PDB file of C-alpha atoms in Angstrom:
ATOM      1  CA  TRP A   9     -25.954  45.084  80.418  1.00 74.00           C
ATOM      2  CA  GLY A  10     -24.059  41.931  81.294  1.00 74.00           C
ATOM      3  CA  ALA A  11     -26.005  41.491  84.524  1.00 80.00           C
ATOM      4  CA  ARG A  12     -29.302  41.971  82.743  1.00 84.00           C
ATOM      5  CA  SER A  13     -28.591  39.339  80.109  1.00 83.00           C
ATOM      6  CA  ALA A  14     -27.236  36.904  82.730  1.00 85.00           C
ATOM      7  CA  LEU A  15     -30.270  37.302  84.962  1.00 89.00           C
ATOM      8  CA  VAL A  16     -32.781  37.010  82.128  1.00 89.00           C
ATOM      9  CA  LEU A  17     -31.085  33.872  80.855  1.00 90.00           C
ATOM     10  CA  SER A  18     -30.846  32.311  84.305  1.00 93.00           C
ATOM     11  CA  VAL A  19     -34.494  32.996  85.150  1.00 95.00           C
ATOM     12  CA  ILE A  20     -35.678  31.452  81.884  1.00 96.00           C
ATOM     13  CA  VAL A  21     -33.401  28.402  82.133  1.00 96.00           C
ATOM     14  CA  VAL A  22     -34.206  27.759  85.793  1.00 96.00           C
ATOM     15  CA  ALA A  23     -37.949  28.119  85.164  1.00 97.00           C
ATOM     16  CA  ILE A  24     -37.956  25.698  82.239  1.00 97.00           C
ATOM     17  CA  SER A  25     -35.574  23.220  83.876  1.00 96.00           C
ATOM     18  CA  SER A  26     -37.427  23.195  87.179  1.00 96.00           C
ATOM     19  CA  VAL A  27     -40.814  22.613  85.554  1.00 96.00           C
ATOM     20  CA  ILE A  28     -39.491  19.730  83.445  1.00 96.00           C
ATOM     21  CA  GLY A  29     -37.458  18.201  86.269  1.00 96.00           C
ATOM     22  CA  LEU A  30     -40.187  18.464  88.895  1.00 95.00           C
ATOM     23  CA  ALA A  31     -42.738  16.942  86.520  1.00 95.00           C
ATOM     24  CA  VAL A  32     -40.456  14.045  85.532  1.00 95.00           C
ATOM     25  CA  GLY A  33     -39.388  13.361  89.113  1.00 95.00           C
ATOM     26  CA  THR A  34     -42.930  13.504  90.477  1.00 94.00           C
ATOM     27  CA  VAL A  35     -44.283  11.147  87.816  1.00 94.00           C
ATOM     28  CA  ALA A  36     -41.351   8.738  88.229  1.00 94.00           C
ATOM     29  CA  GLY A  37     -41.644   8.669  92.010  1.00 93.00           C
ATOM     30  CA  TRP A  38     -45.422   8.269  92.041  1.00 92.00           C
ATOM     31  CA  TYR A  39     -45.796   5.532  89.421  1.00 92.00           C
ATOM     32  CA  ARG A  40     -42.495   3.716  90.115  1.00 89.00           C
ATOM     33  CA  GLY A  41     -42.028   0.502  88.126  1.00 89.00           C
ATOM     34  CA  TRP A  42     -40.316   0.282  84.734  1.00 92.00           C
ATOM     35  CA  GLY A  43     -41.126   3.907  83.834  1.00 90.00           C
ATOM     36  CA  ASP A  44     -39.288   5.085  86.932  1.00 91.00           C
ATOM     37  CA  GLU A  45     -36.323   2.899  86.057  1.00 94.00           C
ATOM     38  CA  VAL A  46     -36.117   4.216  82.494  1.00 94.00           C
ATOM     39  CA  LEU A  47     -36.468   7.861  83.526  1.00 93.00           C
ATOM     40  CA  MET A  48     -33.938   7.577  86.334  1.00 94.00           C
ATOM     41  CA  ARG A  49     -31.397   5.817  84.097  1.00 94.00           C
ATOM     42  CA  ILE A  50     -31.690   8.734  81.664  1.00 93.00           C
ATOM     43  CA  VAL A  51     -31.130  11.078  84.610  1.00 93.00           C
ATOM     44  CA  ASP A  52     -28.127   8.993  85.745  1.00 93.00           C
ATOM     45  CA  ILE A  53     -26.575   9.134  82.267  1.00 93.00           C
ATOM     46  CA  LEU A  54     -27.009  12.905  82.045  1.00 91.00           C
ATOM     47  CA  MET A  55     -25.633  13.393  85.565  1.00 92.00           C
ATOM     48  CA  ALA A  56     -22.598  11.200  84.815  1.00 92.00           C
ATOM     49  CA  PHE A  57     -21.752  13.139  81.647  1.00 87.00           C
ATOM     50  CA  PRO A  58     -20.015  16.484  82.269  1.00 90.00           C
ATOM     51  CA  GLY A  59     -22.684  19.122  81.674  1.00 89.00           C
ATOM     52  CA  ILE A  60     -20.370  21.756  80.244  1.00 91.00           C
ATOM     53  CA  LEU A  61     -19.290  19.354  77.481  1.00 91.00           C
ATOM     54  CA  LEU A  62     -22.900  18.703  76.512  1.00 91.00           C
ATOM     55  CA  ASN A  63     -23.543  22.455  76.512  1.00 91.00           C
ATOM     56  CA  ILE A  64     -20.486  23.086  74.330  1.00 91.00           C
ATOM     57  CA  ALA A  65     -21.542  20.329  71.925  1.00 91.00           C
ATOM     58  CA  ILE A  66     -25.040  21.767  71.539  1.00 90.00           C
ATOM     59  CA  VAL A  67     -23.963  25.400  71.175  1.00 89.00           C
ATOM     60  CA  ALA A  68     -21.015  24.637  68.873  1.00 87.00           C
ATOM     61  CA  THR A  69     -23.264  23.014  66.272  1.00 88.00           C
ATOM     62  CA  VAL A  70     -24.829  26.386  65.424  1.00 85.00           C
ATOM     63  CA  ASP A  71     -23.045  29.047  63.374  1.00 82.00           C
ATOM     64  CA  ARG A  72     -24.271  32.055  65.396  1.00 80.00           C
ATOM     65  CA  PRO A  73     -25.739  30.876  68.692  1.00 80.00           C
ATOM     66  CA  GLY A  74     -28.413  33.112  70.091  1.00 82.00           C
ATOM     67  CA  LEU A  75     -30.391  33.218  73.294  1.00 84.00           C
ATOM     68  CA  GLY A  76     -32.709  30.393  72.218  1.00 87.00           C
ATOM     69  CA  ILE A  77     -29.867  27.974  71.515  1.00 88.00           C
ATOM     70  CA  MET A  78     -28.205  28.894  74.803  1.00 89.00           C
ATOM     71  CA  ILE A  79     -31.464  28.246  76.680  1.00 92.00           C
ATOM     72  CA  ALA A  80     -31.910  24.876  74.945  1.00 92.00           C
ATOM     73  CA  ALA A  81     -28.321  23.874  75.702  1.00 92.00           C
ATOM     74  CA  LEU A  82     -28.544  24.795  79.361  1.00 93.00           C
ATOM     75  CA  CYS A  83     -31.943  23.123  79.783  1.00 94.00           C
ATOM     76  CA  ALA A  84     -30.738  19.920  78.111  1.00 92.00           C
ATOM     77  CA  ASN A  85     -29.049  18.805  81.307  1.00 92.00           C
ATOM     78  CA  GLY A  86     -30.353  21.374  83.781  1.00 93.00           C
ATOM     79  CA  TRP A  87     -33.526  19.482  84.653  1.00 94.00           C
ATOM     80  CA  VAL A  88     -31.874  16.337  86.025  1.00 95.00           C
ATOM     81  CA  GLY A  89     -31.129  17.686  89.491  1.00 93.00           C
ATOM     82  CA  TYR A  90     -34.736  18.729  89.945  1.00 95.00           C
ATOM     83  CA  ALA A  91     -35.933  15.307  88.826  1.00 95.00           C
ATOM     84  CA  ARG A  92     -33.707  13.599  91.404  1.00 94.00           C
ATOM     85  CA  VAL A  93     -34.898  15.848  94.234  1.00 95.00           C
ATOM     86  CA  ALA A  94     -38.563  15.516  93.254  1.00 95.00           C
ATOM     87  CA  ARG A  95     -38.396  11.738  92.949  1.00 95.00           C
ATOM     88  CA  GLY A  96     -36.757  11.359  96.353  1.00 94.00           C
ATOM     89  CA  GLN A  97     -39.344  13.575  98.004  1.00 94.00           C
ATOM     90  CA  VAL A  98     -42.257  11.816  96.305  1.00 94.00           C
ATOM     91  CA  LEU A  99     -40.958   8.407  97.374  1.00 93.00           C
ATOM     92  CA  ALA A 100     -40.908   9.661 100.982  1.00 93.00           C
ATOM     93  CA  LEU A 101     -44.249  11.495 100.781  1.00 93.00           C
ATOM     94  CA  ARG A 102     -46.197   8.679  99.157  1.00 90.00           C
ATOM     95  CA  GLU A 103     -45.943   6.651 102.384  1.00 90.00           C
ATOM     96  CA  ARG A 104     -47.459   9.409 104.532  1.00 92.00           C
ATOM     97  CA  ASP A 105     -50.951   9.132 105.982  1.00 93.00           C
ATOM     98  CA  PHE A 106     -52.396  12.164 104.182  1.00 92.00           C
ATOM     99  CA  VAL A 107     -51.496  10.678 100.786  1.00 92.00           C
ATOM    100  CA  THR A 108     -52.922   7.290 101.750  1.00 91.00           C
ATOM    101  CA  ALA A 109     -56.131   8.986 102.908  1.00 94.00           C
ATOM    102  CA  THR A 110     -56.389  10.981  99.697  1.00 93.00           C
ATOM    103  CA  VAL A 111     -55.992   7.846  97.588  1.00 92.00           C
ATOM    104  CA  ALA A 112     -58.526   6.007  99.779  1.00 93.00           C
ATOM    105  CA  LEU A 113     -61.037   8.797  99.192  1.00 93.00           C
ATOM    106  CA  GLY A 114     -60.742   8.174  95.452  1.00 93.00           C
ATOM    107  CA  ALA A 115     -58.598  11.066  94.278  1.00 92.00           C
ATOM    108  CA  SER A 116     -57.045  10.613  90.851  1.00 93.00           C
ATOM    109  CA  ASN A 117     -53.296  10.227  90.411  1.00 90.00           C
ATOM    110  CA  LEU A 118     -53.068  13.666  88.803  1.00 93.00           C
ATOM    111  CA  ARG A 119     -54.914  15.275  91.708  1.00 93.00           C
ATOM    112  CA  VAL A 120     -52.700  13.568  94.292  1.00 93.00           C
ATOM    113  CA  MET A 121     -49.560  14.701  92.472  1.00 92.00           C
ATOM    114  CA  ALA A 122     -50.734  18.270  91.818  1.00 92.00           C
ATOM    115  CA  ARG A 123     -52.546  19.052  95.075  1.00 92.00           C
ATOM    116  CA  HIS A 124     -50.666  17.020  97.661  1.00 92.00           C
ATOM    117  CA  LEU A 125     -47.213  16.012  96.471  1.00 92.00           C
ATOM    118  CA  LEU A 126     -45.997  19.070  94.545  1.00 92.00           C
ATOM    119  CA  PRO A 127     -46.752  21.594  97.325  1.00 92.00           C
ATOM    120  CA  ASN A 128     -44.970  19.395  99.859  1.00 93.00           C
ATOM    121  CA  LEU A 129     -41.830  18.980  97.775  1.00 92.00           C
ATOM    122  CA  MET A 130     -41.475  22.672  96.968  1.00 93.00           C
ATOM    123  CA  GLY A 131     -39.213  23.337  99.985  1.00 93.00           C
ATOM    124  CA  PRO A 132     -36.303  21.247  98.732  1.00 94.00           C
ATOM    125  CA  ALA A 133     -37.094  22.321  95.163  1.00 94.00           C
ATOM    126  CA  LEU A 134     -36.766  26.006  96.083  1.00 95.00           C
ATOM    127  CA  VAL A 135     -33.347  25.339  97.594  1.00 95.00           C
ATOM    128  CA  GLN A 136     -32.317  23.614  94.361  1.00 94.00           C
ATOM    129  CA  ILE A 137     -33.728  26.533  92.349  1.00 95.00           C
ATOM    130  CA  SER A 138     -31.820  29.135  94.366  1.00 94.00           C
ATOM    131  CA  PHE A 139     -28.512  27.343  93.840  1.00 94.00           C
ATOM    132  CA  ALA A 140     -29.226  26.849  90.145  1.00 94.00           C
ATOM    133  CA  PHE A 141     -29.282  30.596  89.378  1.00 93.00           C
ATOM    134  CA  GLY A 142     -25.587  30.956  90.128  1.00 91.00           C
ATOM    135  CA  GLY A 143     -24.700  27.793  88.254  1.00 92.00           C
ATOM    136  CA  VAL A 144     -26.528  28.898  85.123  1.00 93.00           C
ATOM    137  CA  ILE A 145     -24.848  32.313  85.203  1.00 90.00           C
ATOM    138  CA  LEU A 146     -21.430  30.692  85.615  1.00 90.00           C
ATOM    139  CA  VAL A 147     -21.951  28.252  82.725  1.00 91.00           C
ATOM    140  CA  GLU A 148     -23.287  31.032  80.494  1.00 89.00           C
ATOM    141  CA  ALA A 149     -20.258  33.197  81.299  1.00 87.00           C
ATOM    142  CA  THR A 150     -17.953  30.262  80.579  1.00 88.00           C
ATOM    143  CA  LEU A 151     -19.537  29.593  77.205  1.00 88.00           C
ATOM    144  CA  SER A 152     -19.480  33.295  76.321  1.00 85.00           C
ATOM    145  CA  PHE A 153     -15.821  33.545  77.334  1.00 85.00           C
ATOM    146  CA  LEU A 154     -15.059  30.668  74.975  1.00 86.00           C
ATOM    147  CA  GLY A 155     -16.896  32.498  72.179  1.00 84.00           C
ATOM    148  CA  LEU A 156     -19.888  30.158  72.206  1.00 84.00           C
ATOM    149  CA  GLY A 157     -22.398  32.483  73.864  1.00 80.00           C
ATOM    150  CA  PRO A 158     -25.063  34.698  72.328  1.00 76.00           C
ATOM    151  CA  GLN A 159     -23.317  36.776  69.668  1.00 67.00           C
ATOM    152  CA  ASP A 160     -25.762  39.675  69.652  1.00 64.00           C
ATOM    153  CA  ASP A 161     -25.829  40.365  73.398  1.00 67.00           C
ATOM    154  CA  TYR A 162     -23.441  41.641  76.058  1.00 76.00           C
ATOM    155  CA  THR A 163     -22.507  38.972  78.589  1.00 81.00           C
ATOM    156  CA  TRP A 164     -19.989  38.858  81.400  1.00 78.00           C
ATOM    157  CA  GLY A 165     -17.989  36.124  79.692  1.00 80.00           C
ATOM    158  CA  ALA A 166     -17.826  38.052  76.414  1.00 80.00           C
ATOM    159  CA  MET A 167     -16.681  41.168  78.283  1.00 78.00           C
ATOM    160  CA  LEU A 168     -13.875  39.196  79.920  1.00 78.00           C
ATOM    161  CA  ASP A 169     -12.877  37.713  76.572  1.00 78.00           C
ATOM    162  CA  GLN A 170     -12.761  41.132  74.907  1.00 75.00           C
ATOM    163  CA  ALA A 171     -10.732  42.670  77.716  1.00 75.00           C
ATOM    164  CA  ARG A 172      -8.293  39.753  77.869  1.00 76.00           C
ATOM    165  CA  THR A 173      -6.434  40.896  74.772  1.00 74.00           C
ATOM    166  CA  PHE A 174      -5.884  44.403  76.150  1.00 73.00           C
ATOM    167  CA  LEU A 175      -5.286  43.471  79.797  1.00 72.00           C
ATOM    168  CA  TRP A 176      -1.560  44.200  79.867  1.00 73.00           C
ATOM    169  CA  LYS A 177      -1.614  47.096  77.401  1.00 73.00           C
ATOM    170  CA  ALA A 178      -3.700  49.646  79.307  1.00 70.00           C
ATOM    171  CA  ASP A 179      -4.324  50.095  83.024  1.00 71.00           C
ATOM    172  CA  TRP A 180      -7.922  51.218  82.677  1.00 69.00           C
ATOM    173  CA  VAL A 181      -8.828  47.864  81.111  1.00 67.00           C
ATOM    174  CA  LYS A 182      -8.133  46.142  84.425  1.00 69.00           C
ATOM    175  CA  LEU A 183     -11.272  47.795  85.793  1.00 69.00           C
ATOM    176  CA  TYR A 184     -13.156  46.574  82.743  1.00 67.00           C
ATOM    177  CA  THR A 185     -12.171  42.992  83.586  1.00 72.00           C
ATOM    178  CA  LEU A 186     -12.579  43.369  87.331  1.00 71.00           C
ATOM    179  CA  VAL A 187     -16.297  44.153  87.352  1.00 72.00           C
ATOM    180  CA  PRO A 188     -17.593  41.242  85.220  1.00 71.00           C
ATOM    181  CA  GLY A 189     -14.997  38.911  86.704  1.00 73.00           C
ATOM    182  CA  LEU A 190     -16.093  39.585  90.256  1.00 74.00           C
ATOM    183  CA  ALA A 191     -19.758  39.440  89.307  1.00 73.00           C
TER     184      ALA A 191
END
């Protein structure tokens, strides 16, 4: 049950964060200028601020946090890494000959971004996505261990928190903490 809730949450958060981050990074890298500066300063601020503190602040404002609040909290700063990767790739790709040829043929900005830039930046984005699954699961377990996770669902962090009180009282509880802790 803990694995199922962790995987569902991580898939949803990574999907939402990657779509937002890739869109922001692609637009910022393609248009450059003052819009790029504003968007990247927002990204810099969110990257400089410890993400777990922002997540705790968002989740702690709600009396009984559920899955929706947890998703919103994790997506609040989860998209910034994708935006950085996408922007860097777009800045490199926009100087390539195939992009110059596409623009010279009269393709719109949206078409260039959707048909030529996004497919070519998906390699680094998929690496970022694969690493993000573990990070989301770890942050969710941390928040659940602190009592700030979804209250109506089994999570690995909540299991560890429940077993913590009985850890030294019964030997069988050690197995109960070992499985979610290792996972």
